[in-house]
PDB file of C-alpha atoms in Angstrom:
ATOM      1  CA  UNK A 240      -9.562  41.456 -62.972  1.00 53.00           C
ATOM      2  CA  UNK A 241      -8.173  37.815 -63.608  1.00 69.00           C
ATOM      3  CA  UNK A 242     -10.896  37.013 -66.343  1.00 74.00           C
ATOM      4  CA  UNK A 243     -10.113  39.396 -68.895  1.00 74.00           C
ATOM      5  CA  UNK A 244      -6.704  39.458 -68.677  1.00 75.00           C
ATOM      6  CA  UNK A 245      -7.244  35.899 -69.429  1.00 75.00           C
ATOM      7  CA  UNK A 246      -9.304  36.570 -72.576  1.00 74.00           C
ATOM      8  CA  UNK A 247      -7.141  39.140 -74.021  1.00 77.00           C
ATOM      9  CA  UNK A 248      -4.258  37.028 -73.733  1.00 78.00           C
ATOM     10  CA  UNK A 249      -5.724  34.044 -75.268  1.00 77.00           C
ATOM     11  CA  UNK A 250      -6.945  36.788 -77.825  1.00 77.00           C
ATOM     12  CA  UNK A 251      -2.844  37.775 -78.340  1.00 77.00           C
ATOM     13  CA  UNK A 252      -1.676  34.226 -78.416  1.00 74.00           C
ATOM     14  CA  UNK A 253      -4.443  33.438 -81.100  1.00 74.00           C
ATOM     15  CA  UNK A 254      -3.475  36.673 -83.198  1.00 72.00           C
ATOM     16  CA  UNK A 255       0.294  36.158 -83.030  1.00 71.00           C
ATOM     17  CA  UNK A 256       0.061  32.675 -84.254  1.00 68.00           C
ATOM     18  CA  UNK A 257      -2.775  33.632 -87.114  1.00 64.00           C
ATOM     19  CA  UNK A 258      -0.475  36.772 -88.136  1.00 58.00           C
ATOM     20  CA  UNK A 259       2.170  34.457 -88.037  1.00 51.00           C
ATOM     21  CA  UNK A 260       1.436  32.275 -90.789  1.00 52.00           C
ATOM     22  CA  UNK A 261       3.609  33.589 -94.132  1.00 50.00           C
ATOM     23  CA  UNK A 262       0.976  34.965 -96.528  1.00 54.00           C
ATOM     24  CA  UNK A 263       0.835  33.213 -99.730  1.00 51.00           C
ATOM     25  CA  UNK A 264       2.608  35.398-102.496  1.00 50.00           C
ATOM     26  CA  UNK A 265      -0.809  34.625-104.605  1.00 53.00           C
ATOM     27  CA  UNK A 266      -2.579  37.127-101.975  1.00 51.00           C
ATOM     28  CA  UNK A 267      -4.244  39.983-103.012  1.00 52.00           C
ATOM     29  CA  UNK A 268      -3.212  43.118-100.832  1.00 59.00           C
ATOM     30  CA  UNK A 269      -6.870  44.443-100.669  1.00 64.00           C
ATOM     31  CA  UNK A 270      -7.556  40.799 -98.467  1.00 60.00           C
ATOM     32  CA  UNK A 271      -5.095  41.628 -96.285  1.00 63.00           C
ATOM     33  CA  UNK A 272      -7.172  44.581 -95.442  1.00 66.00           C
ATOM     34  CA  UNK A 273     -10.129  43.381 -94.956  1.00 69.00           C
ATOM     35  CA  UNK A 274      -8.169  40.688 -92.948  1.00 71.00           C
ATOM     36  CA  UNK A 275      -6.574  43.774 -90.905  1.00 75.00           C
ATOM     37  CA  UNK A 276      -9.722  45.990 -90.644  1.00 79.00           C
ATOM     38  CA  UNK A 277     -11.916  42.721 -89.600  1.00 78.00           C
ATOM     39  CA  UNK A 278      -8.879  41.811 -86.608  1.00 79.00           C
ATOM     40  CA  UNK A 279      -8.811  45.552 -85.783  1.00 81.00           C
ATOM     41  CA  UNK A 280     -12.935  45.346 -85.351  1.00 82.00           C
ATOM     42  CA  UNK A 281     -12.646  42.021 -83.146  1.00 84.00           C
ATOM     43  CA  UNK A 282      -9.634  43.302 -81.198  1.00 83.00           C
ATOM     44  CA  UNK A 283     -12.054  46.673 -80.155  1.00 84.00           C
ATOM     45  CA  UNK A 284     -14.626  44.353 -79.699  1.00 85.00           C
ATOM     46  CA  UNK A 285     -12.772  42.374 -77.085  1.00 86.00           C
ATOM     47  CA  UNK A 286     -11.550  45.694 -75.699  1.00 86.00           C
ATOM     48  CA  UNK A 287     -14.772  46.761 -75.179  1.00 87.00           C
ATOM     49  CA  UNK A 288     -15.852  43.505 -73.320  1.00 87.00           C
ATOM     50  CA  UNK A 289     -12.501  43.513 -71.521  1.00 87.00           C
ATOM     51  CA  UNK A 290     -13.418  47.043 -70.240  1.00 88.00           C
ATOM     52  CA  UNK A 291     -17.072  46.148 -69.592  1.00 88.00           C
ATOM     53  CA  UNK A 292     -16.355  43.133 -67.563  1.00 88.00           C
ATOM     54  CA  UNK A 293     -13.355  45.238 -65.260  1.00 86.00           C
ATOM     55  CA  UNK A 294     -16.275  47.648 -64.455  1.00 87.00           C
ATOM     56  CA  UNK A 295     -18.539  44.467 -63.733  1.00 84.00           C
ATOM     57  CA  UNK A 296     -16.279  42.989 -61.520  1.00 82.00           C
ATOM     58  CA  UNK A 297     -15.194  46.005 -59.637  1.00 80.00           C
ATOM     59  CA  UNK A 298     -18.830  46.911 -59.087  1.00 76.00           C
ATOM     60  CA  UNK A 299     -19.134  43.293 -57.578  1.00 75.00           C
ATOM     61  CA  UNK A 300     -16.064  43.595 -55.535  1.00 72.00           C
ATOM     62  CA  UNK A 301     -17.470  47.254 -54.081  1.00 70.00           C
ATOM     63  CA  UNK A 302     -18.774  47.320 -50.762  1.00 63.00           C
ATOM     64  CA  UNK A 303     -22.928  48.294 -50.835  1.00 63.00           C
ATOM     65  CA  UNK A 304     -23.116  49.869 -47.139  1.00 63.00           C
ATOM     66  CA  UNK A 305     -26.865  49.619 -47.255  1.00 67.00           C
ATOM     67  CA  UNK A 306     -27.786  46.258 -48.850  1.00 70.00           C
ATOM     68  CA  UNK A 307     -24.443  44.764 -46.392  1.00 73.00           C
ATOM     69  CA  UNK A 308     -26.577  46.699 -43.349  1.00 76.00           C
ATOM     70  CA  UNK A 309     -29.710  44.788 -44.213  1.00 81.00           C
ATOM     71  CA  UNK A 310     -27.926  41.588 -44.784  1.00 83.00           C
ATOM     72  CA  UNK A 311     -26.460  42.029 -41.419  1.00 83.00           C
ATOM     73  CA  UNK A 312     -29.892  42.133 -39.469  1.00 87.00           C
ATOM     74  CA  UNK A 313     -31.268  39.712 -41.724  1.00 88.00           C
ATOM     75  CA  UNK A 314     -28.810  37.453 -40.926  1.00 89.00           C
ATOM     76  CA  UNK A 315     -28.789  38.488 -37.180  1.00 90.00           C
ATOM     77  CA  UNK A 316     -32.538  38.101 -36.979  1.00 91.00           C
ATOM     78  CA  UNK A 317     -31.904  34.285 -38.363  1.00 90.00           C
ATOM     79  CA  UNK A 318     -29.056  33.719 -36.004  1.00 91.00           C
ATOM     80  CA  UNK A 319     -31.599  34.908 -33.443  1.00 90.00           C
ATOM     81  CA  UNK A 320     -34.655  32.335 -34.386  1.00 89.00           C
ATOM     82  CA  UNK A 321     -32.596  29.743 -34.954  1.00 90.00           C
ATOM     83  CA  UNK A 322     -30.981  30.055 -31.541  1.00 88.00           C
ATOM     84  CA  UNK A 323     -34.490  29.752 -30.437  1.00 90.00           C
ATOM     85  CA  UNK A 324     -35.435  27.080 -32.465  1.00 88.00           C
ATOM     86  CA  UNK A 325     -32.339  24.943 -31.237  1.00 87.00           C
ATOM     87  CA  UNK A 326     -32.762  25.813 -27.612  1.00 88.00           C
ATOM     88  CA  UNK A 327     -36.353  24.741 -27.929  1.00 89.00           C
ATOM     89  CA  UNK A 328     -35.664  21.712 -29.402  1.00 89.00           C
ATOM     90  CA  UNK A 329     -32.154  20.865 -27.116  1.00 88.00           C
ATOM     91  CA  UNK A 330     -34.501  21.740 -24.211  1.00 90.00           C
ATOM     92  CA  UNK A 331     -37.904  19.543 -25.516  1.00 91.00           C
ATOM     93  CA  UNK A 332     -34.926  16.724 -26.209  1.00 90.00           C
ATOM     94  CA  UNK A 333     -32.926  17.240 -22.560  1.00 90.00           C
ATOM     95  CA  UNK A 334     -36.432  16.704 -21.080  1.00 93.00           C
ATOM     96  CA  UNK A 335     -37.500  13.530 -22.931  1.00 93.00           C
ATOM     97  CA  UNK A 336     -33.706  12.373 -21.969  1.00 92.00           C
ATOM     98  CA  UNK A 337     -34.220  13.135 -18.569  1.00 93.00           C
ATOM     99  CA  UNK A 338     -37.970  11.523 -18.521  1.00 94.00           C
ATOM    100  CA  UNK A 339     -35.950   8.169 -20.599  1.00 93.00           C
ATOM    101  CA  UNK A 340     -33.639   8.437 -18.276  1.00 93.00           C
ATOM    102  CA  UNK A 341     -36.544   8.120 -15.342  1.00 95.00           C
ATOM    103  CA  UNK A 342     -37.681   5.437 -17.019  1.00 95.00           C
ATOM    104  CA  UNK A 343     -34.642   3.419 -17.055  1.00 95.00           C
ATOM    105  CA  UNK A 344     -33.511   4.148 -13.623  1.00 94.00           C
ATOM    106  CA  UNK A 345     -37.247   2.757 -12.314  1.00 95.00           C
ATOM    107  CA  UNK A 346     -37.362  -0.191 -14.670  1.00 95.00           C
ATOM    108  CA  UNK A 347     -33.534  -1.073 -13.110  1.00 94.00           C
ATOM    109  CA  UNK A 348     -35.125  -0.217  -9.804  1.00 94.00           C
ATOM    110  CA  UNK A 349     -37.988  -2.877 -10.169  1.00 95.00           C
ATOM    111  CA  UNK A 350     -35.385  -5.524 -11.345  1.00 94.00           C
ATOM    112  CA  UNK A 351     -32.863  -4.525  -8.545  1.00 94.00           C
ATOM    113  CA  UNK A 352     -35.927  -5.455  -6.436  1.00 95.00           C
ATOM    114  CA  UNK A 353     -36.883  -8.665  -8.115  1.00 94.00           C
ATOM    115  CA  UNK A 354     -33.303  -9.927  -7.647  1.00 93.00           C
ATOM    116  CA  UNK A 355     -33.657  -8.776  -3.533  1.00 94.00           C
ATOM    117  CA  UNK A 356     -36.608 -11.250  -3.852  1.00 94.00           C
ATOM    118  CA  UNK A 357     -35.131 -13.603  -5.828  1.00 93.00           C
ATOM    119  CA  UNK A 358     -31.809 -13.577  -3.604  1.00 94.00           C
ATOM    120  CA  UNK A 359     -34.195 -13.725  -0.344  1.00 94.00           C
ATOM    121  CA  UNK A 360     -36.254 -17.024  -1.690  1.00 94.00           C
ATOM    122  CA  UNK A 361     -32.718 -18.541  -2.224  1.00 92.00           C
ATOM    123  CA  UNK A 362     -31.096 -17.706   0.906  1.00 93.00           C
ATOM    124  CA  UNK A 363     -34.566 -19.647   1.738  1.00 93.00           C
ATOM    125  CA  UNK A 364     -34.030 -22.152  -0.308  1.00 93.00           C
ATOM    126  CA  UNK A 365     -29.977 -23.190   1.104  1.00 93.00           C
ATOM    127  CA  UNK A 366     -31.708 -22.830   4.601  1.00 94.00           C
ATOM    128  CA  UNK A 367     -34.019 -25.307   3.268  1.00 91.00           C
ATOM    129  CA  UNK A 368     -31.490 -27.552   1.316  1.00 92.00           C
ATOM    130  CA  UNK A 369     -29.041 -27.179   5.048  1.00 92.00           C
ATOM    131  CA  UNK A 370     -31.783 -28.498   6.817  1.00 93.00           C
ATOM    132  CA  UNK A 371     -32.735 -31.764   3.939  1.00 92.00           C
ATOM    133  CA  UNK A 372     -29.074 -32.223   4.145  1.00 91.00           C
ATOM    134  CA  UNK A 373     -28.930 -32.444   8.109  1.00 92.00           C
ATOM    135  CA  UNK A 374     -32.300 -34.945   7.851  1.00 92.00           C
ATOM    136  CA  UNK A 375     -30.111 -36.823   5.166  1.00 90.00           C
ATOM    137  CA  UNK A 376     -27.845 -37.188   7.782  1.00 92.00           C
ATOM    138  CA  UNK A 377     -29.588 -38.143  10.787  1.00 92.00           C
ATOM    139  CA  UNK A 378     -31.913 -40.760   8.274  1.00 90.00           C
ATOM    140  CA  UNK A 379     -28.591 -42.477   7.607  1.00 91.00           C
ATOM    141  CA  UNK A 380     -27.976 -42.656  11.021  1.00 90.00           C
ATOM    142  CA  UNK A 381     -31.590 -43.957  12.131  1.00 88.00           C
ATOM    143  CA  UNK A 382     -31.230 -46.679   9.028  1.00 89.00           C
ATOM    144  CA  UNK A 383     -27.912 -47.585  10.107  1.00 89.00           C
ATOM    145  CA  UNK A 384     -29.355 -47.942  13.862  1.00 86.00           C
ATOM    146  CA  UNK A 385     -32.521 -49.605  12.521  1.00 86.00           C
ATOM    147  CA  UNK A 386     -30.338 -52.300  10.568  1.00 84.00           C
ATOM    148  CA  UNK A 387     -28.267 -52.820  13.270  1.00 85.00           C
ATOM    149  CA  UNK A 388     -31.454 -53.077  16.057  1.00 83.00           C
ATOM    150  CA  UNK A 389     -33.309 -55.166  13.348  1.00 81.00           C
ATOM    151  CA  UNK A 390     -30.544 -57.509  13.030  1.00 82.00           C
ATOM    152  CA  UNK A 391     -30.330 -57.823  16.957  1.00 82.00           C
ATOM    153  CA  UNK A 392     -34.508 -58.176  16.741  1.00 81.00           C
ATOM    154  CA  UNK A 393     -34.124 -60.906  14.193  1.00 83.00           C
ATOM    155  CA  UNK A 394     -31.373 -62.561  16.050  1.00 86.00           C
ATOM    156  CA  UNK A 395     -33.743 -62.020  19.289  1.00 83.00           C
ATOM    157  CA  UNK A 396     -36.810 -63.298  17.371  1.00 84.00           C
ATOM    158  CA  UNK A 397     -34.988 -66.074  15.376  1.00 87.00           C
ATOM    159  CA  UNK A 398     -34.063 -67.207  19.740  1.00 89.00           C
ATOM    160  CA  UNK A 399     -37.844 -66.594  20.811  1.00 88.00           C
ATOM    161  CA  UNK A 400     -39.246 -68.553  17.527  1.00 89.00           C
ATOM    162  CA  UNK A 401     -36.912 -71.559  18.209  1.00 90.00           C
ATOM    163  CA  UNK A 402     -37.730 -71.274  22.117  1.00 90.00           C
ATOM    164  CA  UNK A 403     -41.587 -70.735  21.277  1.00 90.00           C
ATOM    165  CA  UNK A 404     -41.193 -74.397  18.887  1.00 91.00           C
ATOM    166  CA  UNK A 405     -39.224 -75.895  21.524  1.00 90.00           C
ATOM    167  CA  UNK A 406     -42.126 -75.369  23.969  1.00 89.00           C
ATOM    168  CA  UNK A 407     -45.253 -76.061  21.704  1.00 90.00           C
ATOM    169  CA  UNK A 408     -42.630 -79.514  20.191  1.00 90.00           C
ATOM    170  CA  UNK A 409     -42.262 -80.246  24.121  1.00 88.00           C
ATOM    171  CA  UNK A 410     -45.659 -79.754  25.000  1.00 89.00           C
ATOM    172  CA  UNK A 411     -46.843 -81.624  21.880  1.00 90.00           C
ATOM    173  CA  UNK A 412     -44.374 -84.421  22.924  1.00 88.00           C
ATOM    174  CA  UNK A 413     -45.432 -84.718  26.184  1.00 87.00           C
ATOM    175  CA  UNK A 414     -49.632 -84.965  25.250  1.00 86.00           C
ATOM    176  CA  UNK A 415     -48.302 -87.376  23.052  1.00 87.00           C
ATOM    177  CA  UNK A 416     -46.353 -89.605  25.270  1.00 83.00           C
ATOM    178  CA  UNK A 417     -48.554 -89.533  28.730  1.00 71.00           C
TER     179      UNK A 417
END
């Protein structure tokens, strides 16, 4: 496996550079044994885990026909209730769209009918303004006839008034003067 690979070479790359330092000329030779026999004893060591680990990780990597079999309907068996649980839901959710939806369309009903109503009383109400307007019309007409008959009555009545005083100032005149 990748892993240790990767430990024994960063185990060869850290031996090659220790065994690469020059030795002092001071050192004793029995040191350099120990040295040896102590890098020989890690080296198995790390051999050892190397080993252990490959055997690890290829016992991972192995198929397990039975546990993979029981996974399988476990899984299938949650695939299964879930698929219940969603349609449940999606179909407890489609119906309180559907009654929302109900809801809306009546409360757009009732205002479609308020504005019938509301479009009726104004049709009502230019009928009503049509016919102010045509009274408008006629009252001008009746005022302007009215001025123009009470002008001609004033005119008449100014005549009778001076007639009337020319009587009563002749009849006055004549008592007067017998």
């Amino acid at each position: 496996m990748a892993f240790p690979a990767l430990l024994s070479e960063v185990y060869e790359a850290f031996r090659r550079n220790v065994g690469a330092d020059e030795r002092p000329a001071r050192v004793v030779p029995e040191a350099a044994v120990i040295e040896d026999t102590r890098f020989r004893s890690i080296d198995g060591k790390f051999d050892a885990l190397s080993h252990t680990m490959d055997q690890r990780f290829d016992a991972l990597s192995q198929p397990r026909d039975g546990l993979s079999g029981v996974m399988d309907h476990r899984f299938d068996a949650l695939n299964h209730a879930m698929d219940q649980r969603f349609g449940t839901f999606g179909h407890q959710v489609g119906q309180r769209f559907d009654a929302l939806g109900r809801m809306i369309d009546d409360r757009f009903a009732r205002v479609d009918q308020q504005f019938v109503a509301r479009d009726v009383r104004f049709a009502r109400l230019e009928t009503k303004t049509a016919t102010i307007a045509a009274m408008d019309v006629w009252l001008e007409r009746l005022e302007t006839k009215t001025a123009t008959e009470f002008r001609y009555l004033r005119w008449g009545l100014g005549i009778v008034i001076a007639l009337v005083l020319g009587l009563v100032t002749k009849v006055i005149l004549d008592w007067l003067m017998p």
